[in-house]
Coordinates of C-alpha atoms in Angstrom, one line a residue:
Chain X
X241 CA -34.9 -15.8 18.0
X242 CA -33.4 -12.8 19.7
X243 CA -30.0 -13.1 21.4
X244 CA -31.6 -13.3 24.8
X245 CA -34.0 -16.0 23.7
X246 CA -31.1 -18.0 22.3
X247 CA -29.2 -17.5 25.5
X248 CA -32.1 -18.9 27.5
X249 CA -32.5 -21.7 25.1
X250 CA -28.8 -22.6 25.6
X251 CA -29.2 -22.2 29.3
X252 CA -32.0 -24.8 29.3
X253 CA -29.8 -27.0 27.0
X254 CA -27.0 -26.8 29.6
X255 CA -29.1 -28.4 32.3
X256 CA -27.7 -31.8 33.3
X257 CA -28.8 -34.6 31.0
X258 CA -30.0 -32.3 28.2
X259 CA -28.3 -31.3 25.0
X260 CA -29.3 -28.8 22.3
X261 CA -31.7 -29.8 19.6
X262 CA -33.2 -33.2 19.6
X263 CA -30.4 -35.0 21.3
X264 CA -31.5 -38.0 23.3
X265 CA -30.0 -40.8 25.2
X266 CA -26.4 -41.4 24.3
X267 CA -25.9 -38.0 22.8
X268 CA -27.2 -36.3 25.9
X269 CA -25.0 -38.5 28.0
X270 CA -21.9 -37.6 26.0
X271 CA -22.9 -33.9 26.1
X272 CA -23.0 -34.1 29.9
X273 CA -19.5 -35.8 29.9
X274 CA -18.0 -33.1 27.6
X275 CA -19.8 -30.3 29.4
X276 CA -18.4 -31.4 32.7
X277 CA -14.8 -30.7 31.5
X278 CA -13.4 -27.8 33.5
X279 CA -12.3 -24.6 31.7
X280 CA -8.5 -24.6 31.4
X281 CA -8.1 -21.0 32.5
X282 CA -11.0 -20.7 34.9
X283 CA -11.2 -24.3 36.3
X284 CA -13.9 -23.3 38.8
X285 CA -16.3 -23.4 35.7
X286 CA -17.2 -26.2 33.5
X287 CA -17.4 -25.8 29.7
X288 CA -21.2 -26.2 30.0
X289 CA -21.4 -23.4 32.6
X290 CA -19.2 -21.2 30.4
X291 CA -21.6 -21.8 27.5
X292 CA -19.0 -22.7 24.9
X293 CA -20.1 -26.3 24.2
X294 CA -22.6 -26.0 21.4
X295 CA -23.4 -29.7 20.5
X296 CA -22.3 -33.3 20.7
X297 CA -23.5 -35.5 17.9
X298 CA -22.9 -39.2 17.2
X299 CA -21.6 -39.9 13.7
X300 CA -22.5 -42.9 11.5
X301 CA -19.2 -44.6 12.2
X302 CA -19.8 -44.6 16.0
X303 CA -17.6 -41.5 16.7
X304 CA -18.6 -38.1 18.0
X305 CA -18.6 -34.7 16.5
X306 CA -18.3 -31.8 19.0
X307 CA -19.1 -28.1 18.3
X308 CA -17.1 -25.7 20.4
X309 CA -17.2 -21.9 20.3
X310 CA -14.4 -19.7 21.5
X311 CA -15.0 -16.9 24.0
X312 CA -12.6 -14.6 22.2
X313 CA -11.3 -15.2 18.7
X314 CA -7.7 -15.5 19.8
X315 CA -8.4 -17.4 23.0
X316 CA -5.5 -19.8 23.4
X317 CA -7.5 -22.1 25.6
X318 CA -9.6 -23.5 22.7
X319 CA -7.0 -26.1 21.7
X320 CA -6.6 -27.3 25.3
X321 CA -10.5 -27.4 25.6
X322 CA -10.6 -29.6 22.5
X323 CA -7.9 -31.9 23.8
X324 CA -9.7 -32.2 27.2
X325 CA -13.1 -32.9 25.6
X326 CA -11.5 -35.5 23.3
X327 CA -9.9 -37.2 26.3
X328 CA -13.1 -37.1 28.3
X329 CA -15.2 -38.6 25.5
X330 CA -12.6 -41.3 24.8
X331 CA -12.8 -42.1 28.5
X332 CA -16.6 -42.6 28.0
X333 CA -16.0 -45.1 25.3
X334 CA -16.1 -43.0 22.1
X335 CA -13.4 -44.3 19.7
X336 CA -13.2 -41.2 17.4
X337 CA -13.8 -37.6 18.4
X338 CA -13.7 -34.6 16.1
X339 CA -13.9 -31.2 17.7
X340 CA -15.0 -28.4 15.4
X341 CA -14.8 -24.7 16.2
X342 CA -17.9 -22.7 15.3
X343 CA -18.2 -18.9 15.3
X344 CA -22.0 -18.5 14.7
X345 CA -23.7 -17.3 16.7
X346 CA -20.9 -15.5 18.5
X347 CA -20.4 -16.4 22.1
X348 CA -21.7 -13.8 24.5
X349 CA -21.1 -13.5 28.3
X350 CA -24.9 -14.0 28.4
X351 CA -24.2 -17.6 27.6
X352 CA -22.7 -18.1 31.0
X353 CA -25.2 -19.9 33.2
X354 CA -26.4 -18.6 36.5
X355 CA -24.4 -21.3 38.3
X356 CA -21.4 -20.2 36.3
X357 CA -21.9 -16.6 37.5
X358 CA -22.2 -17.7 41.1
X359 CA -19.0 -19.7 40.8
X360 CA -17.1 -16.8 39.3
X361 CA -18.1 -14.5 42.1
X362 CA -17.1 -17.2 44.7
X363 CA -13.7 -17.3 43.0
X364 CA -13.2 -13.6 43.4
X365 CA -14.1 -12.6 39.9
X366 CA -17.0 -10.1 39.3
X367 CA -19.3 -11.8 36.8
X368 CA -20.4 -10.0 33.6
X369 CA -23.6 -8.0 33.8
X370 CA -26.6 -9.4 31.8
X371 CA -26.8 -8.0 28.3
X372 CA -28.8 -4.7 28.2
X373 CA -28.1 -3.9 31.8
X374 CA -24.7 -2.4 31.4
X375 CA -25.5 0.6 33.6
X376 CA -25.7 -1.7 36.7
X377 CA -22.9 -1.1 39.2
X378 CA -20.2 -3.8 39.4
X379 CA -20.0 -5.1 42.9
X380 CA -16.8 -6.1 44.6
X381 CA -16.8 -9.9 44.7
X382 CA -15.4 -9.8 48.3
X383 CA -17.3 -7.1 50.2
X384 CA -20.1 -6.3 47.7
X385 CA -19.4 -2.6 47.7
X386 CA -20.4 -0.8 44.5
X387 CA -17.6 1.8 44.3
X388 CA -15.2 -0.2 42.1
X389 CA -13.2 2.0 39.6
X390 CA -11.5 0.5 36.6
X391 CA -7.7 0.3 36.9
X392 CA -7.2 -1.2 33.4
X393 CA -9.5 -2.2 30.6
X394 CA -7.6 -5.4 30.2
X395 CA -6.2 -7.8 32.8
X396 CA -4.6 -11.3 32.9
X397 CA -6.7 -12.4 30.0
X398 CA -8.5 -10.6 27.2
X399 CA -11.9 -11.3 28.7
X400 CA -11.1 -9.5 32.0
X401 CA -10.7 -5.9 33.2
X402 CA -8.9 -5.0 36.3
X403 CA -10.8 -3.0 39.0
X404 CA -10.2 -2.0 42.6
X405 CA -12.7 -1.8 45.4
X406 CA -12.7 1.6 47.0
X407 CA -14.2 0.1 50.3
X408 CA -12.0 -2.9 51.0
X409 CA -9.1 -1.8 48.7
X410 CA -8.8 -5.2 47.1
X411 CA -8.1 -5.3 43.3
X412 CA -10.2 -7.8 41.4
X413 CA -10.9 -9.0 37.9
X414 CA -14.3 -8.3 36.2
X415 CA -15.3 -10.4 33.3
X416 CA -16.2 -7.9 30.6
X417 CA -19.5 -8.1 28.8
X418 CA -19.2 -9.2 25.2
Chain Z
X143 CA -19.3 -21.8 3.7
X144 CA -21.4 -20.3 1.0
X145 CA -22.0 -17.2 3.2
X146 CA -18.3 -16.8 3.8
X147 CA -17.7 -16.8 0.0
X148 CA -19.8 -13.6 -0.1
X149 CA -16.7 -11.7 1.0
X150 CA -14.0 -11.8 -1.7
X151 CA -10.5 -13.2 -1.2
X152 CA -8.7 -9.9 -1.6
X153 CA -10.8 -8.4 1.2
X154 CA -10.2 -11.4 3.5
X155 CA -6.5 -11.2 2.8
X156 CA -6.4 -7.5 3.5
X157 CA -8.3 -7.8 6.8
X158 CA -6.2 -10.8 7.8
X159 CA -2.9 -9.1 7.0
X160 CA -4.1 -5.9 8.9
X161 CA -4.8 -8.0 12.0
X162 CA -1.6 -10.1 11.7
X163 CA 0.8 -7.1 11.2
X164 CA -0.7 -4.9 13.9
X165 CA -0.7 -7.9 16.3
X166 CA 3.1 -8.2 15.6
X167 CA 3.7 -4.5 16.2
X168 CA 1.8 -4.5 19.5
X169 CA 3.6 -7.6 20.6
X170 CA 6.9 -5.7 20.3
X171 CA 5.8 -3.7 23.4
X172 CA 6.2 -6.8 25.5
X173 CA 8.8 -5.9 28.1
X174 CA 8.8 -2.2 27.1
X175 CA 5.4 -0.7 27.9
X176 CA 5.4 2.3 30.3
X177 CA 3.4 0.4 33.0
X178 CA 2.5 -3.2 33.7
X179 CA -1.2 -2.7 33.1
X180 CA -0.6 -1.3 29.6
X181 CA 1.9 -4.1 28.8
X182 CA -0.9 -6.6 29.6
X183 CA -3.5 -4.5 27.7
X184 CA -1.4 -4.2 24.5
X185 CA -0.6 -7.9 24.6
X186 CA -4.3 -8.8 25.0
X187 CA -5.2 -6.6 22.0
X188 CA -2.4 -8.3 20.0
X189 CA -3.8 -11.7 21.0
X190 CA -7.3 -10.8 19.8
X191 CA -5.9 -9.6 16.5
X192 CA -3.8 -12.7 16.1
X193 CA -6.9 -14.8 16.6
X194 CA -8.7 -12.8 14.0
X195 CA -5.8 -13.1 11.6
X196 CA -5.7 -16.9 12.0
X197 CA -9.4 -17.3 11.1
X198 CA -9.2 -14.8 8.1
X199 CA -6.0 -16.2 6.6
X200 CA -7.3 -19.8 7.0
X201 CA -10.2 -18.8 4.9
X202 CA -7.8 -17.8 2.1
X203 CA -5.3 -20.7 2.4
X204 CA -2.7 -22.2 4.8
X205 CA -2.3 -19.7 7.6
X206 CA 1.3 -20.5 8.3
X207 CA 2.3 -20.4 4.6
X208 CA 0.6 -17.1 4.3
X209 CA 2.1 -15.5 7.4
X210 CA 5.6 -16.9 7.2
X211 CA 6.4 -17.6 3.5
X212 CA 5.1 -14.6 1.6
X213 CA 7.4 -11.8 0.4
X214 CA 6.8 -8.2 1.3
X215 CA 4.9 -7.4 -2.0
X216 CA 2.4 -10.1 -1.4
X217 CA 1.1 -8.6 1.9
X218 CA -2.1 -6.6 1.6
X219 CA -2.3 -4.8 4.9
X220 CA -2.7 -1.0 5.0
X221 CA 0.5 0.9 5.6
X222 CA -0.9 2.3 8.9
X223 CA -0.5 -1.0 10.8
X224 CA 3.1 -1.6 9.7
X225 CA 4.3 1.8 11.0
X226 CA 6.8 1.5 13.8
X227 CA 5.5 1.8 17.4
X228 CA 7.3 5.0 18.2
X229 CA 6.5 6.2 21.7
X230 CA 3.3 5.2 23.6
X231 CA 1.3 8.1 22.3
X232 CA 2.2 7.1 18.7
X233 CA 1.0 3.5 19.4
X234 CA -2.2 4.8 20.9
X235 CA -3.0 7.1 18.0
X236 CA -2.3 4.4 15.5
X237 CA -4.6 2.1 17.4
X238 CA -7.3 4.8 17.5
X239 CA -7.2 5.4 13.8
X240 CA -7.2 1.7 13.0
X241 CA -9.7 0.4 15.6
X242 CA -12.3 3.0 14.7
X243 CA -12.0 1.8 11.1
X244 CA -11.9 -1.9 11.9
X245 CA -15.0 -1.7 14.1
X246 CA -17.0 0.0 11.4
X247 CA -15.8 -2.4 8.7
X248 CA -16.5 -5.5 10.7
X249 CA -20.0 -4.1 11.5
X250 CA -20.6 -3.7 7.8
X251 CA -19.4 -7.2 7.1
X252 CA -21.1 -8.9 10.1
X253 CA -24.1 -10.3 8.1
X254 CA -21.7 -11.9 5.5
X255 CA -18.8 -13.0 7.6
X256 CA -19.1 -14.8 10.9
X257 CA -15.6 -13.7 12.0
X258 CA -16.6 -10.1 11.6
X259 CA -19.8 -10.6 13.7
X260 CA -17.7 -12.1 16.5
X261 CA -14.6 -9.9 16.3
X262 CA -16.6 -6.6 16.2
X263 CA -17.2 -7.0 19.9
X264 CA -13.5 -7.4 20.7
X265 CA -12.6 -4.4 18.5
X266 CA -15.1 -2.3 20.4
X267 CA -12.9 -2.8 23.5
X268 CA -9.8 -2.0 21.5
X269 CA -11.3 1.3 20.3
X270 CA -12.6 2.1 23.7
X271 CA -9.1 1.6 25.1
X272 CA -7.5 3.8 22.5
X273 CA -10.1 6.6 23.0
X274 CA -9.6 6.6 26.7
X275 CA -5.9 6.9 26.3
X276 CA -6.2 9.6 23.6
X277 CA -8.2 11.7 26.1
X278 CA -5.8 11.1 28.9
X279 CA -2.7 11.9 26.8
X280 CA -4.1 14.8 24.8
X281 CA -5.6 16.4 27.9
X282 CA -2.8 15.4 30.2
X283 CA 0.6 17.1 30.7
X284 CA 2.2 19.5 28.2
X285 CA 4.6 16.7 27.2
X286 CA 1.9 14.1 26.7
X287 CA -0.1 16.6 24.7
X288 CA 2.8 17.5 22.5
X289 CA 3.8 13.9 21.9
X290 CA 0.2 12.9 21.0
X291 CA -0.3 15.8 18.7
X292 CA 3.0 14.8 16.9
X293 CA 1.6 11.3 16.5
X294 CA -1.8 12.6 15.2
X295 CA 0.0 14.6 12.5
X296 CA 2.6 12.0 11.6
X297 CA 0.1 9.2 11.2
X298 CA -2.6 11.2 9.5
X299 CA -1.3 10.7 5.9
X300 CA -1.6 6.9 6.4
X301 CA -5.3 7.2 7.1
X302 CA -6.2 8.0 3.5
X303 CA -6.0 4.3 2.8
X304 CA -8.7 3.6 5.3
X305 CA -11.1 6.2 4.1
X306 CA -10.6 5.8 0.3
X307 CA -12.8 3.8 -2.1
X308 CA -14.5 1.1 -0.1
X309 CA -13.6 2.9 3.1
X310 CA -15.8 4.8 5.4
X311 CA -14.9 8.5 5.1
X312 CA -17.9 10.1 6.9
X313 CA -18.3 7.8 9.9
X314 CA -14.6 7.3 10.5
X315 CA -13.8 11.0 10.2
X316 CA -16.7 12.0 12.5
X317 CA -15.7 9.5 15.2
X318 CA -11.9 10.3 15.1
X319 CA -12.5 14.0 14.9
X320 CA -14.8 13.9 18.0
X321 CA -12.2 12.1 20.0
X322 CA -9.3 14.3 19.0
X323 CA -11.3 17.5 19.7
X324 CA -12.4 16.2 23.1
X325 CA -8.8 15.5 23.9
X326 CA -7.8 19.1 23.1
X327 CA -5.9 18.0 20.0
X328 CA -5.9 19.7 16.6
X329 CA -7.4 17.7 13.8
X330 CA -5.1 17.9 10.7
X331 CA -6.5 20.2 8.0
X332 CA -8.6 18.7 5.2
X333 CA -9.7 15.1 4.6
X334 CA -7.0 12.4 4.8
X335 CA -4.9 12.7 1.6
X336 CA -5.2 10.0 -1.1
X337 CA -2.2 10.8 -3.1
X338 CA 1.1 9.2 -4.0
X339 CA 2.7 6.5 -2.0
X340 CA 0.8 6.9 1.2
X341 CA -2.7 6.2 -0.1
X342 CA -3.9 2.8 -1.1
X343 CA -0.4 1.4 -1.5
X344 CA -0.6 -1.3 1.2
X345 CA -3.7 -2.9 -0.4
X346 CA -1.7 -3.2 -3.6
X347 CA 1.4 -4.7 -1.9
X348 CA 3.4 -1.5 -1.7
X349 CA 4.8 -1.0 1.7
X350 CA 6.9 1.4 3.7
X351 CA 10.6 0.8 4.5
X352 CA 10.3 -0.4 8.1
X353 CA 7.9 -3.3 6.9
X354 CA 10.8 -5.3 5.6
X355 CA 12.5 -5.4 9.0
X356 CA 9.2 -6.4 10.6
X357 CA 8.8 -9.3 8.2
X358 CA 12.5 -10.4 8.7
X359 CA 11.9 -10.7 12.4
X360 CA 8.4 -12.3 12.2
X361 CA 9.4 -14.8 9.5
X362 CA 13.0 -15.6 10.6
X363 CA 12.3 -18.6 12.8
X364 CA 10.0 -20.3 10.4
X365 CA 12.3 -19.7 7.4
X366 CA 15.4 -20.9 9.2
X367 CA 13.7 -24.0 10.5
X368 CA 11.1 -25.1 8.0
X369 CA 8.6 -27.5 9.4
X370 CA 9.8 -27.2 13.0
X371 CA 7.3 -27.8 15.8
X372 CA 7.5 -27.4 19.5

């Protein structure tokens, strides 16, 4: 599968009540519980909308194994995400939860769902452009103007860059494509 | 796991130590960068590198033991990354030399090493940042030009270790040369030297004098309070 097909596959998998692969019933239910956990740094998004929750599987001993992928390798939020997922699944009656970090395939901003992108914009963050369309202008999330020069290639977190809108003069973060 | 084993331990350790030590150097800018945006940028690059180091060192052994309890001669980072920050131009030129190499190396290793496949996208932003600043400084004021040229020359001998056997002479040289020329800077004559102490030493555990002080600061807390946790 190409990267974009994988992204679409994951997008479908992130619909409520569905989990990747052949997950059914209880696993899908637990996937929805873990996927609804808010991102610790961008709490307007859920982990499912951010596209970092890869799988939730039931184990033979009645516990759950979760696969989580980091946005950036050094993202300090991963440990908080793992703790929050563990707490949410325990709350749903799972006695033992193991969260495993996986790197393959690497997370891409294409893994953010359409709902996630809308929520980012509503929160004042310009969403990443879809892969392969990096010549598109970056619109100001407030006034939608397209003249938005870069102030700095990095911002409050590694995944953002700082821009300023030439029309409304407001600075804003843009989530960089990766 | 079998795919990860395709990259040998020495290479993982070298890449991990490069990332760890450069991360520490960049973090030294906290509170000292020329403008707030650059303070944030350098800290973010340091954070990416620290994340890479943690994954790479964990593939070799216990990440904390490797970072905090090894002696100087056991580190396998290239000497370039341990060089002191100097002024902002010096830090940017060091980053240019290193990021161009790291991006090329990670791209080569991507089919064998999941960390490389992931981190190459982060490194592309580090390289982009360094290239932009090299252009601005080299093609900026007389003073910024002079300081950047001084950094280009001073750090050049340390690049031999990047481009030597197993390195990437052609692509690295082409990319760095193009950026330096576009910035109006003079590319040092000849290929990067591979002689004496400055070439290949880091990968064999031979380091420059400031490295000991870096390790003393980086390891002090862990060694003074073994097993401590927050």
